[in-house]
């Protein structure tokens, strides 16, 4: 249980990168990029977890109760929005790529070679 | 098992450490399976649905990691907003193919 | 309270938001829009110059939100503005100002999007240079990235920009997410996000696997942005298609920011922990020199002007990494001066290519042969800048290269100067061939390579309408930048000051003391002593030699048809095109594969050096 | 490289990278044993210093507020980028979607969908603002609130009223609202600089009851601006993509 979450993180990262490398459709590639980024959330929150601790909200719990690390959650929050922003821009590029190239297969999306 | 096994606070809803470990392990396995499923579905329309389910699984995982803020954020962005953007892009691409 | 560090990043952000908010109002008044953008960029340049003067005798540390560190633990975010980092930020602001002046009124703009994106790009660069917090570094890295992706795809009517922006965005995003994993790993071990605090904590015990993995993961995104082999493939696709003012920023300073990030992460965080092992620096030295040669070779056989300059940027990125990997203060000082000189010269070259595109509507060297004669001033500035790129003595590029190779020679690595000269001859030869062929019609037009011709032919004009006259706002910034590249060399006692800044950059204990306890350290001490930063006769001879070599190579490239003996060698890179096309394939799947393979090899090399 | 070569190169590279990655992760102090001082210190002092019971929002909008400024402008730059890339290009003329041209003003949505969408749009709007304004109390904040606000806009599209809606929320207004959101956040910081404090210092009164909606000074204000900006940015992105889908833009040959 000590290392298992980090093995899952490595697995998600590997699967995501596999998806990007073998992708034949740009939207599929962008979704695999989302998977690669989601591996960072699981890693971030896994690193900040404290066994047997409560969530860092002291509305109904006294302040000194052992709580999970809030900083990591703030970082993960910032990341979720960064992911949405980059994905939106990539999808807009995908729409234009389909208009200009007529296809969304990364192997055909080649104007500049060599 | 690491030393900090004592429970921080005991309420009627507290999950015993043993149960929490089991819960986290199962959800982690489901998340790993979800990620593999999303990557292996090559049909884009179906992949978006798989991504939405994956977003839900991640949200449950973050709940077991005691991170409600990130859960809500993953739910709204990962399970709702991103799939909508993806579906709109696919609608545009499919309409042009016709 | 010295508010300058915060203003350097917040002023462009506020201006971008204001411009975008007044979109309907400013859309019609083009002059007001350009004016505000230029004013903001100039204001940021002035702020950073004043800050640079203040950092002369010590880093200026600024804690956001007023959360100062209590007994060695930082809970807020800080800016640690040192002489080198502020200098690089100031260079970035200067280039943005020049780019905005270049695009005064003639650059095709849409509503206020172009100006807002350029200002967020500037804010991302200044934030990246000055920040002292590792996650903040990632946030500004992303802001720089997103603005750059949008600016690359500025003309979606053509296929090139779309492919360039997609390759750029996907490769840099993969790099950014790997860097973020590295940040999460180091945070999991030390529980700190402040660069100084992390550096102090991990230096306490022997570096385990975690430190090495975190180091490599964090610099992955930075190496990709710094276009180091094998992560460099995206750069040529993105640079060749971006609008000219954006190319000025990409080649002039964005690539150098990636390498500054590598230097900052090494010197302020992992240096002491990794114990400056020669195996680690050896790996980066090899990568640097490999990049120098690969970039120069690609550059010489290119016919698309913007792509040619992009490949020369890759070559120079390799030289900068070599200078950093020497770990000596003179080497780092050489890199700083070389970066400044290269940015100014490369910016001038790109602006001239922009003028050629504005007046003649094409960037294909074979098609432009001899048509550039009426552009007299542009020709003069282009040729001067081309000589600067091949490291002719009065230029700052020559000074930087002399110091790097001098420092390498004193440490027993005399072969660095050989590789540098070969690369500058190839790069200088290519750019001088363009200067001679396009602006003065010398020799015969280079062979028509159908592949490159197809790429360059699609390049439509980027300015609103072709003009018969080159407006002053286009040629003036180019001329000023080239003269500045010469002016730097004559700055009073430039050597000692830049070397003192390099020493302060390399002294991790002084950095920790300044950031965490606000101590003033008068005499920082790196791991190597400061060497004499002068110019020897040998340096001048090698400088003039490499420039002469470049001229001879250009001459051969122009007149090869009339020299029967050389016919085979100088066809338009016939021998090299096939293998190079297999690598520079333009398919993003290949680029990500190269990232993974490159990381695995680099990781293996570092693991052996520690394990 | 051919697909096969690429796959084999990737698999070997990934094997090496995964081994290297796990070798590093093995050095971590193990799942559930968070070593660091940062989180524990923040948990102890957050309520006292900012009167906010939601510590994550306190970190997001106060202790590490400058990260959030950067992240807001990442979303701002992305939305501007989407508007640049999907803009009305020179050679394109707008032609209403085929089915739209046949007098049917939207894809034929059933009455049930249209009814629920319209009924839900109001409560979703209220939920969005509830989330954005309760950053310092409960596990919510500007981000989630903003995205929920954008969902209200998508519900209206589901109800098939996109063309009607397009007239009342043209891109310019959403652009302005987004810029006001991002600019407002940066301006709150500049106000602190105006008073001689460090950028983004929490200079407003913290209120008496910890966790009340009016408590914790600038955190509530910043969360409001963030909600405005995230909502407007997502509405802008979705409407840009909607315009691409519903209103075909064919290049005039």
JSON list of N, CA and C in Angstrom, two decimals, chain A residues 13 17 20-21 23 26 29 33 37 40 43-44 47 69 71-72 75 79 82 86 89-90 93 96-97 100-101 106-107 109-114, chain C residues 135 138 142 146 149 153 156-157 159 162-163 166 169-170 173-174 177 180-181 184 187-188 237 241 307 454-455 581 584-585 587 589 592-593:
[
{"chain": "A", "resi": 13, "resn": "UNK", "atom": "N", "xyz": [0.78, 7.28, -16.63]},
{"chain": "A", "resi": 13, "resn": "UNK", "atom": "CA", "xyz": [1.70, 8.07, -17.47]},
{"chain": "A", "resi": 13, "resn": "UNK", "atom": "C", "xyz": [2.12, 7.25, -18.70]},
{"chain": "A", "resi": 17, "resn": "UNK", "atom": "N", "xyz": [1.22, 8.16, -22.60]},
{"chain": "A", "resi": 17, "resn": "UNK", "atom": "CA", "xyz": [2.26, 8.39, -23.62]},
{"chain": "A", "resi": 17, "resn": "UNK", "atom": "C", "xyz": [2.11, 7.38, -24.76]},
{"chain": "A", "resi": 20, "resn": "UNK", "atom": "N", "xyz": [-0.49, 8.63, -27.03]},
{"chain": "A", "resi": 20, "resn": "UNK", "atom": "CA", "xyz": [-0.06, 9.75, -27.88]},
{"chain": "A", "resi": 20, "resn": "UNK", "atom": "C", "xyz": [0.77, 9.23, -29.05]},
{"chain": "A", "resi": 21, "resn": "UNK", "atom": "N", "xyz": [1.68, 8.29, -28.74]},
{"chain": "A", "resi": 21, "resn": "UNK", "atom": "CA", "xyz": [2.65, 7.87, -29.78]},
{"chain": "A", "resi": 21, "resn": "UNK", "atom": "C", "xyz": [1.94, 7.06, -30.86]},
{"chain": "A", "resi": 23, "resn": "UNK", "atom": "N", "xyz": [-1.21, 7.26, -31.76]},
{"chain": "A", "resi": 23, "resn": "UNK", "atom": "CA", "xyz": [-2.52, 7.81, -32.12]},
{"chain": "A", "resi": 23, "resn": "UNK", "atom": "C", "xyz": [-2.58, 8.08, -33.62]},
{"chain": "A", "resi": 26, "resn": "UNK", "atom": "N", "xyz": [-6.24, 13.11, -34.26]},
{"chain": "A", "resi": 26, "resn": "UNK", "atom": "CA", "xyz": [-5.75, 14.20, -33.40]},
{"chain": "A", "resi": 26, "resn": "UNK", "atom": "C", "xyz": [-6.57, 14.33, -32.12]},
{"chain": "A", "resi": 29, "resn": "UNK", "atom": "N", "xyz": [-5.46, 11.90, -29.75]},
{"chain": "A", "resi": 29, "resn": "UNK", "atom": "CA", "xyz": [-4.16, 12.28, -29.19]},
{"chain": "A", "resi": 29, "resn": "UNK", "atom": "C", "xyz": [-4.33, 13.30, -28.07]},
{"chain": "A", "resi": 33, "resn": "UNK", "atom": "N", "xyz": [-3.37, 13.15, -24.11]},
{"chain": "A", "resi": 33, "resn": "UNK", "atom": "CA", "xyz": [-2.60, 14.19, -23.39]},
{"chain": "A", "resi": 33, "resn": "UNK", "atom": "C", "xyz": [-3.29, 14.50, -22.06]},
{"chain": "A", "resi": 37, "resn": "UNK", "atom": "N", "xyz": [-1.75, 14.15, -18.22]},
{"chain": "A", "resi": 37, "resn": "UNK", "atom": "CA", "xyz": [-1.78, 15.17, -17.17]},
{"chain": "A", "resi": 37, "resn": "UNK", "atom": "C", "xyz": [-2.50, 14.65, -15.94]},
{"chain": "A", "resi": 40, "resn": "UNK", "atom": "N", "xyz": [-0.47, 13.42, -13.19]},
{"chain": "A", "resi": 40, "resn": "UNK", "atom": "CA", "xyz": [0.18, 14.35, -12.24]},
{"chain": "A", "resi": 40, "resn": "UNK", "atom": "C", "xyz": [-0.75, 14.66, -11.07]},
{"chain": "A", "resi": 43, "resn": "UNK", "atom": "N", "xyz": [-0.46, 11.81, -8.65]},
{"chain": "A", "resi": 43, "resn": "UNK", "atom": "CA", "xyz": [0.84, 11.87, -7.96]},
{"chain": "A", "resi": 43, "resn": "UNK", "atom": "C", "xyz": [0.84, 12.98, -6.92]},
{"chain": "A", "resi": 44, "resn": "UNK", "atom": "N", "xyz": [0.34, 14.17, -7.32]},
{"chain": "A", "resi": 44, "resn": "UNK", "atom": "CA", "xyz": [0.34, 15.31, -6.39]},
{"chain": "A", "resi": 44, "resn": "UNK", "atom": "C", "xyz": [-0.47, 14.98, -5.14]},
{"chain": "A", "resi": 47, "resn": "UNK", "atom": "N", "xyz": [1.04, 12.31, -2.93]},
{"chain": "A", "resi": 47, "resn": "UNK", "atom": "CA", "xyz": [2.21, 12.75, -2.14]},
{"chain": "A", "resi": 47, "resn": "UNK", "atom": "C", "xyz": [1.75, 13.50, -0.90]},
{"chain": "A", "resi": 69, "resn": "UNK", "atom": "N", "xyz": [-2.59, 17.54, 3.50]},
{"chain": "A", "resi": 69, "resn": "UNK", "atom": "CA", "xyz": [-1.83, 18.75, 3.09]},
{"chain": "A", "resi": 69, "resn": "UNK", "atom": "C", "xyz": [-2.67, 19.58, 2.11]},
{"chain": "A", "resi": 71, "resn": "UNK", "atom": "N", "xyz": [-1.73, 22.36, 0.51]},
{"chain": "A", "resi": 71, "resn": "UNK", "atom": "CA", "xyz": [-0.96, 23.02, -0.56]},
{"chain": "A", "resi": 71, "resn": "UNK", "atom": "C", "xyz": [-1.06, 22.19, -1.84]},
{"chain": "A", "resi": 72, "resn": "UNK", "atom": "N", "xyz": [-0.95, 20.86, -1.66]},
{"chain": "A", "resi": 72, "resn": "UNK", "atom": "CA", "xyz": [-0.98, 20.00, -2.85]},
{"chain": "A", "resi": 72, "resn": "UNK", "atom": "C", "xyz": [-2.32, 20.14, -3.56]},
{"chain": "A", "resi": 75, "resn": "UNK", "atom": "N", "xyz": [-2.31, 23.16, -5.65]},
{"chain": "A", "resi": 75, "resn": "UNK", "atom": "CA", "xyz": [-1.55, 22.94, -6.89]},
{"chain": "A", "resi": 75, "resn": "UNK", "atom": "C", "xyz": [-2.39, 22.14, -7.88]},
{"chain": "A", "resi": 79, "resn": "UNK", "atom": "N", "xyz": [-3.76, 23.08, -11.63]},
{"chain": "A", "resi": 79, "resn": "UNK", "atom": "CA", "xyz": [-3.48, 22.23, -12.78]},
{"chain": "A", "resi": 79, "resn": "UNK", "atom": "C", "xyz": [-4.70, 21.88, -13.59]},
{"chain": "A", "resi": 82, "resn": "UNK", "atom": "N", "xyz": [-5.36, 24.68, -15.84]},
{"chain": "A", "resi": 82, "resn": "UNK", "atom": "CA", "xyz": [-4.35, 24.78, -16.91]},
{"chain": "A", "resi": 82, "resn": "UNK", "atom": "C", "xyz": [-4.64, 23.73, -17.97]},
{"chain": "A", "resi": 86, "resn": "UNK", "atom": "N", "xyz": [-5.27, 24.49, -21.97]},
{"chain": "A", "resi": 86, "resn": "UNK", "atom": "CA", "xyz": [-4.44, 23.96, -23.06]},
{"chain": "A", "resi": 86, "resn": "UNK", "atom": "C", "xyz": [-5.29, 23.08, -23.98]},
{"chain": "A", "resi": 89, "resn": "UNK", "atom": "N", "xyz": [-7.38, 25.17, -26.39]},
{"chain": "A", "resi": 89, "resn": "UNK", "atom": "CA", "xyz": [-6.59, 25.72, -27.50]},
{"chain": "A", "resi": 89, "resn": "UNK", "atom": "C", "xyz": [-6.26, 24.62, -28.50]},
{"chain": "A", "resi": 90, "resn": "UNK", "atom": "N", "xyz": [-5.90, 23.42, -27.99]},
{"chain": "A", "resi": 90, "resn": "UNK", "atom": "CA", "xyz": [-5.55, 22.33, -28.91]},
{"chain": "A", "resi": 90, "resn": "UNK", "atom": "C", "xyz": [-6.76, 21.93, -29.75]},
{"chain": "A", "resi": 93, "resn": "UNK", "atom": "N", "xyz": [-7.24, 24.31, -32.51]},
{"chain": "A", "resi": 93, "resn": "UNK", "atom": "CA", "xyz": [-6.26, 24.02, -33.58]},
{"chain": "A", "resi": 93, "resn": "UNK", "atom": "C", "xyz": [-6.69, 22.78, -34.37]},
{"chain": "A", "resi": 96, "resn": "UNK", "atom": "N", "xyz": [-9.26, 23.73, -36.97]},
{"chain": "A", "resi": 96, "resn": "UNK", "atom": "CA", "xyz": [-8.64, 24.39, -38.14]},
{"chain": "A", "resi": 96, "resn": "UNK", "atom": "C", "xyz": [-7.80, 23.38, -38.92]},
{"chain": "A", "resi": 97, "resn": "UNK", "atom": "N", "xyz": [-7.16, 22.44, -38.21]},
{"chain": "A", "resi": 97, "resn": "UNK", "atom": "CA", "xyz": [-6.34, 21.45, -38.93]},
{"chain": "A", "resi": 97, "resn": "UNK", "atom": "C", "xyz": [-7.22, 20.63, -39.86]},
{"chain": "A", "resi": 100, "resn": "UNK", "atom": "N", "xyz": [-7.96, 22.68, -42.93]},
{"chain": "A", "resi": 100, "resn": "UNK", "atom": "CA", "xyz": [-6.87, 22.92, -43.88]},
{"chain": "A", "resi": 100, "resn": "UNK", "atom": "C", "xyz": [-6.37, 21.63, -44.49]},
{"chain": "A", "resi": 101, "resn": "UNK", "atom": "N", "xyz": [-6.26, 20.56, -43.67]},
{"chain": "A", "resi": 101, "resn": "UNK", "atom": "CA", "xyz": [-5.64, 19.33, -44.20]},
{"chain": "A", "resi": 101, "resn": "UNK", "atom": "C", "xyz": [-6.69, 18.31, -44.65]},
{"chain": "A", "resi": 106, "resn": "UNK", "atom": "N", "xyz": [-2.28, 12.50, -37.54]},
{"chain": "A", "resi": 106, "resn": "UNK", "atom": "CA", "xyz": [-1.00, 13.24, -37.40]},
{"chain": "A", "resi": 106, "resn": "UNK", "atom": "C", "xyz": [0.01, 12.90, -38.49]},
{"chain": "A", "resi": 107, "resn": "UNK", "atom": "N", "xyz": [-0.07, 11.67, -39.06]},
{"chain": "A", "resi": 107, "resn": "UNK", "atom": "CA", "xyz": [0.93, 11.34, -40.08]},
{"chain": "A", "resi": 107, "resn": "UNK", "atom": "C", "xyz": [0.70, 12.14, -41.36]},
{"chain": "A", "resi": 109, "resn": "UNK", "atom": "N", "xyz": [-0.75, 15.22, -41.26]},
{"chain": "A", "resi": 109, "resn": "UNK", "atom": "CA", "xyz": [-0.74, 16.66, -40.97]},
{"chain": "A", "resi": 109, "resn": "UNK", "atom": "C", "xyz": [0.68, 17.19, -41.14]},
{"chain": "A", "resi": 110, "resn": "UNK", "atom": "N", "xyz": [1.26, 17.05, -42.31]},
{"chain": "A", "resi": 110, "resn": "UNK", "atom": "CA", "xyz": [2.66, 17.47, -42.46]},
{"chain": "A", "resi": 110, "resn": "UNK", "atom": "C", "xyz": [2.77, 18.42, -43.64]},
{"chain": "A", "resi": 111, "resn": "UNK", "atom": "N", "xyz": [3.02, 19.70, -43.30]},
{"chain": "A", "resi": 111, "resn": "UNK", "atom": "CA", "xyz": [3.26, 20.65, -44.39]},
{"chain": "A", "resi": 111, "resn": "UNK", "atom": "C", "xyz": [4.75, 20.88, -44.51]},
{"chain": "A", "resi": 112, "resn": "UNK", "atom": "N", "xyz": [5.43, 20.96, -43.34]},
{"chain": "A", "resi": 112, "resn": "UNK", "atom": "CA", "xyz": [6.88, 21.24, -43.37]},
{"chain": "A", "resi": 112, "resn": "UNK", "atom": "C", "xyz": [7.61, 19.94, -43.06]},
{"chain": "A", "resi": 113, "resn": "UNK", "atom": "N", "xyz": [8.44, 19.51, -43.99]},
{"chain": "A", "resi": 113, "resn": "UNK", "atom": "CA", "xyz": [9.19, 18.24, -43.72]},
{"chain": "A", "resi": 113, "resn": "UNK", "atom": "C", "xyz": [10.65, 18.51, -44.03]},
{"chain": "A", "resi": 114, "resn": "UNK", "atom": "N", "xyz": [11.56, 17.88, -43.28]},
{"chain": "A", "resi": 114, "resn": "UNK", "atom": "CA", "xyz": [12.98, 17.94, -43.65]},
{"chain": "A", "resi": 114, "resn": "UNK", "atom": "C", "xyz": [13.63, 19.27, -43.31]},
{"chain": "C", "resi": 135, "resn": "UNK", "atom": "N", "xyz": [7.06, 25.93, -8.27]},
{"chain": "C", "resi": 135, "resn": "UNK", "atom": "CA", "xyz": [5.77, 25.74, -8.93]},
{"chain": "C", "resi": 135, "resn": "UNK", "atom": "C", "xyz": [5.40, 27.01, -9.70]},
{"chain": "C", "resi": 138, "resn": "UNK", "atom": "N", "xyz": [6.79, 26.79, -13.00]},
{"chain": "C", "resi": 138, "resn": "UNK", "atom": "CA", "xyz": [5.96, 25.99, -13.92]},
{"chain": "C", "resi": 138, "resn": "UNK", "atom": "C", "xyz": [4.77, 26.82, -14.42]},
{"chain": "C", "resi": 142, "resn": "UNK", "atom": "N", "xyz": [4.01, 27.73, -18.29]},
{"chain": "C", "resi": 142, "resn": "UNK", "atom": "CA", "xyz": [2.76, 27.42, -19.02]},
{"chain": "C", "resi": 142, "resn": "UNK", "atom": "C", "xyz": [2.19, 28.67, -19.66]},
{"chain": "C", "resi": 146, "resn": "UNK", "atom": "N", "xyz": [1.28, 28.87, -23.53]},
{"chain": "C", "resi": 146, "resn": "UNK", "atom": "CA", "xyz": [-0.05, 29.04, -24.14]},
{"chain": "C", "resi": 146, "resn": "UNK", "atom": "C", "xyz": [-0.05, 30.27, -25.05]},
{"chain": "C", "resi": 149, "resn": "UNK", "atom": "N", "xyz": [1.73, 29.28, -28.22]},
{"chain": "C", "resi": 149, "resn": "UNK", "atom": "CA", "xyz": [0.97, 28.41, -29.14]},
{"chain": "C", "resi": 149, "resn": "UNK", "atom": "C", "xyz": [-0.01, 29.26, -29.95]},
{"chain": "C", "resi": 153, "resn": "UNK", "atom": "N", "xyz": [-0.05, 30.09, -34.23]},
{"chain": "C", "resi": 153, "resn": "UNK", "atom": "CA", "xyz": [-1.15, 29.79, -35.16]},
{"chain": "C", "resi": 153, "resn": "UNK", "atom": "C", "xyz": [-1.89, 31.08, -35.49]},
{"chain": "C", "resi": 156, "resn": "UNK", "atom": "N", "xyz": [-4.35, 31.11, -39.32]},
{"chain": "C", "resi": 156, "resn": "UNK", "atom": "CA", "xyz": [-4.85, 29.75, -39.54]},
{"chain": "C", "resi": 156, "resn": "UNK", "atom": "C", "xyz": [-5.31, 29.49, -40.98]},
{"chain": "C", "resi": 157, "resn": "UNK", "atom": "N", "xyz": [-5.22, 30.52, -41.85]},
{"chain": "C", "resi": 157, "resn": "UNK", "atom": "CA", "xyz": [-5.63, 30.23, -43.25]},
{"chain": "C", "resi": 157, "resn": "UNK", "atom": "C", "xyz": [-4.63, 29.28, -43.91]},
{"chain": "C", "resi": 159, "resn": "UNK", "atom": "N", "xyz": [-1.60, 26.08, -43.91]},
{"chain": "C", "resi": 159, "resn": "UNK", "atom": "CA", "xyz": [-1.40, 24.76, -43.27]},
{"chain": "C", "resi": 159, "resn": "UNK", "atom": "C", "xyz": [-0.17, 24.80, -42.36]},
{"chain": "C", "resi": 162, "resn": "UNK", "atom": "N", "xyz": [-0.72, 25.92, -38.66]},
{"chain": "C", "resi": 162, "resn": "UNK", "atom": "CA", "xyz": [-1.53, 24.97, -37.87]},
{"chain": "C", "resi": 162, "resn": "UNK", "atom": "C", "xyz": [-0.64, 23.79, -37.44]},
{"chain": "C", "resi": 163, "resn": "UNK", "atom": "N", "xyz": [0.14, 23.25, -38.40]},
{"chain": "C", "resi": 163, "resn": "UNK", "atom": "CA", "xyz": [0.99, 22.10, -38.05]},
{"chain": "C", "resi": 163, "resn": "UNK", "atom": "C", "xyz": [2.05, 22.54, -37.04]},
{"chain": "C", "resi": 166, "resn": "UNK", "atom": "N", "xyz": [0.50, 22.99, -33.57]},
{"chain": "C", "resi": 166, "resn": "UNK", "atom": "CA", "xyz": [0.12, 21.71, -32.94]},
{"chain": "C", "resi": 166, "resn": "UNK", "atom": "C", "xyz": [1.35, 20.98, -32.41]},
{"chain": "C", "resi": 169, "resn": "UNK", "atom": "N", "xyz": [2.67, 22.83, -29.40]},
{"chain": "C", "resi": 169, "resn": "UNK", "atom": "CA", "xyz": [1.83, 22.73, -28.19]},
{"chain": "C", "resi": 169, "resn": "UNK", "atom": "C", "xyz": [1.93, 21.34, -27.58]},
{"chain": "C", "resi": 170, "resn": "UNK", "atom": "N", "xyz": [1.89, 20.31, -28.42]},
{"chain": "C", "resi": 170, "resn": "UNK", "atom": "CA", "xyz": [1.84, 18.95, -27.85]},
{"chain": "C", "resi": 170, "resn": "UNK", "atom": "C", "xyz": [3.19, 18.61, -27.21]},
{"chain": "C", "resi": 173, "resn": "UNK", "atom": "N", "xyz": [3.70, 20.66, -24.07]},
{"chain": "C", "resi": 173, "resn": "UNK", "atom": "CA", "xyz": [2.79, 20.27, -22.97]},
{"chain": "C", "resi": 173, "resn": "UNK", "atom": "C", "xyz": [3.28, 18.98, -22.32]},
{"chain": "C", "resi": 174, "resn": "UNK", "atom": "N", "xyz": [3.70, 18.01, -23.16]},
{"chain": "C", "resi": 174, "resn": "UNK", "atom": "CA", "xyz": [4.22, 16.76, -22.56]},
{"chain": "C", "resi": 174, "resn": "UNK", "atom": "C", "xyz": [5.41, 17.10, -21.65]},
{"chain": "C", "resi": 177, "resn": "UNK", "atom": "N", "xyz": [4.18, 18.67, -18.37]},
{"chain": "C", "resi": 177, "resn": "UNK", "atom": "CA", "xyz": [3.57, 17.74, -17.41]},
{"chain": "C", "resi": 177, "resn": "UNK", "atom": "C", "xyz": [4.66, 16.86, -16.78]},
{"chain": "C", "resi": 180, "resn": "UNK", "atom": "N", "xyz": [6.15, 18.91, -14.13]},
{"chain": "C", "resi": 180, "resn": "UNK", "atom": "CA", "xyz": [5.25, 18.99, -12.96]},
{"chain": "C", "resi": 180, "resn": "UNK", "atom": "C", "xyz": [5.38, 17.72, -12.12]},
{"chain": "C", "resi": 181, "resn": "UNK", "atom": "N", "xyz": [5.55, 16.56, -12.79]},
{"chain": "C", "resi": 181, "resn": "UNK", "atom": "CA", "xyz": [5.73, 15.32, -12.01]},
{"chain": "C", "resi": 181, "resn": "UNK", "atom": "C", "xyz": [7.01, 15.43, -11.18]},
{"chain": "C", "resi": 184, "resn": "UNK", "atom": "N", "xyz": [6.32, 17.50, -8.20]},
{"chain": "C", "resi": 184, "resn": "UNK", "atom": "CA", "xyz": [5.54, 16.76, -7.19]},
{"chain": "C", "resi": 184, "resn": "UNK", "atom": "C", "xyz": [6.45, 15.81, -6.43]},
{"chain": "C", "resi": 187, "resn": "UNK", "atom": "N", "xyz": [8.62, 17.75, -4.03]},
{"chain": "C", "resi": 187, "resn": "UNK", "atom": "CA", "xyz": [7.78, 18.27, -2.95]},
{"chain": "C", "resi": 187, "resn": "UNK", "atom": "C", "xyz": [7.43, 17.13, -1.98]},
{"chain": "C", "resi": 188, "resn": "UNK", "atom": "N", "xyz": [7.19, 15.96, -2.52]},
{"chain": "C", "resi": 188, "resn": "UNK", "atom": "CA", "xyz": [6.87, 14.82, -1.64]},
{"chain": "C", "resi": 188, "resn": "UNK", "atom": "C", "xyz": [8.01, 14.48, -0.71]},
{"chain": "C", "resi": 237, "resn": "UNK", "atom": "N", "xyz": [9.62, 23.53, -36.91]},
{"chain": "C", "resi": 237, "resn": "UNK", "atom": "CA", "xyz": [8.25, 23.64, -37.44]},
{"chain": "C", "resi": 237, "resn": "UNK", "atom": "C", "xyz": [7.58, 24.90, -36.90]},
{"chain": "C", "resi": 241, "resn": "UNK", "atom": "N", "xyz": [6.91, 29.20, -39.18]},
{"chain": "C", "resi": 241, "resn": "UNK", "atom": "CA", "xyz": [5.57, 29.61, -39.62]},
{"chain": "C", "resi": 241, "resn": "UNK", "atom": "C", "xyz": [5.01, 30.74, -38.77]},
{"chain": "C", "resi": 307, "resn": "UNK", "atom": "N", "xyz": [13.13, 29.12, -41.54]},
{"chain": "C", "resi": 307, "resn": "UNK", "atom": "CA", "xyz": [13.56, 27.81, -41.01]},
{"chain": "C", "resi": 307, "resn": "UNK", "atom": "C", "xyz": [15.07, 27.77, -40.87]},
{"chain": "C", "resi": 454, "resn": "UNK", "atom": "N", "xyz": [7.85, 23.78, -52.03]},
{"chain": "C", "resi": 454, "resn": "UNK", "atom": "CA", "xyz": [6.40, 23.67, -51.75]},
{"chain": "C", "resi": 454, "resn": "UNK", "atom": "C", "xyz": [6.09, 24.33, -50.42]},
{"chain": "C", "resi": 455, "resn": "UNK", "atom": "N", "xyz": [7.01, 24.13, -49.43]},
{"chain": "C", "resi": 455, "resn": "UNK", "atom": "CA", "xyz": [6.72, 24.71, -48.11]},
{"chain": "C", "resi": 455, "resn": "UNK", "atom": "C", "xyz": [6.70, 26.23, -48.21]},
{"chain": "C", "resi": 581, "resn": "UNK", "atom": "N", "xyz": [15.28, 14.13, -43.46]},
{"chain": "C", "resi": 581, "resn": "UNK", "atom": "CA", "xyz": [13.81, 14.15, -43.52]},
{"chain": "C", "resi": 581, "resn": "UNK", "atom": "C", "xyz": [13.24, 13.02, -42.68]},
{"chain": "C", "resi": 584, "resn": "UNK", "atom": "N", "xyz": [13.51, 14.75, -39.06]},
{"chain": "C", "resi": 584, "resn": "UNK", "atom": "CA", "xyz": [12.68, 15.97, -38.93]},
{"chain": "C", "resi": 584, "resn": "UNK", "atom": "C", "xyz": [11.39, 15.73, -39.71]},
{"chain": "C", "resi": 585, "resn": "UNK", "atom": "N", "xyz": [10.56, 14.78, -39.25]},
{"chain": "C", "resi": 585, "resn": "UNK", "atom": "CA", "xyz": [9.48, 14.30, -40.13]},
{"chain": "C", "resi": 585, "resn": "UNK", "atom": "C", "xyz": [8.23, 15.14, -40.02]},
{"chain": "C", "resi": 587, "resn": "UNK", "atom": "N", "xyz": [5.99, 14.79, -37.93]},
{"chain": "C", "resi": 587, "resn": "UNK", "atom": "CA", "xyz": [4.89, 14.01, -37.32]},
{"chain": "C", "resi": 587, "resn": "UNK", "atom": "C", "xyz": [5.08, 14.05, -35.81]},
{"chain": "C", "resi": 589, "resn": "UNK", "atom": "N", "xyz": [3.94, 12.36, -33.42]},
{"chain": "C", "resi": 589, "resn": "UNK", "atom": "CA", "xyz": [4.16, 11.07, -32.73]},
{"chain": "C", "resi": 589, "resn": "UNK", "atom": "C", "xyz": [5.66, 10.78, -32.62]},
{"chain": "C", "resi": 592, "resn": "UNK", "atom": "N", "xyz": [7.30, 12.91, -29.84]},
{"chain": "C", "resi": 592, "resn": "UNK", "atom": "CA", "xyz": [7.08, 12.44, -28.46]},
{"chain": "C", "resi": 592, "resn": "UNK", "atom": "C", "xyz": [7.88, 11.17, -28.22]},
{"chain": "C", "resi": 593, "resn": "UNK", "atom": "N", "xyz": [8.01, 10.34, -29.28]},
{"chain": "C", "resi": 593, "resn": "UNK", "atom": "CA", "xyz": [8.84, 9.13, -29.10]},
{"chain": "C", "resi": 593, "resn": "UNK", "atom": "C", "xyz": [10.27, 9.53, -28.78]}
]
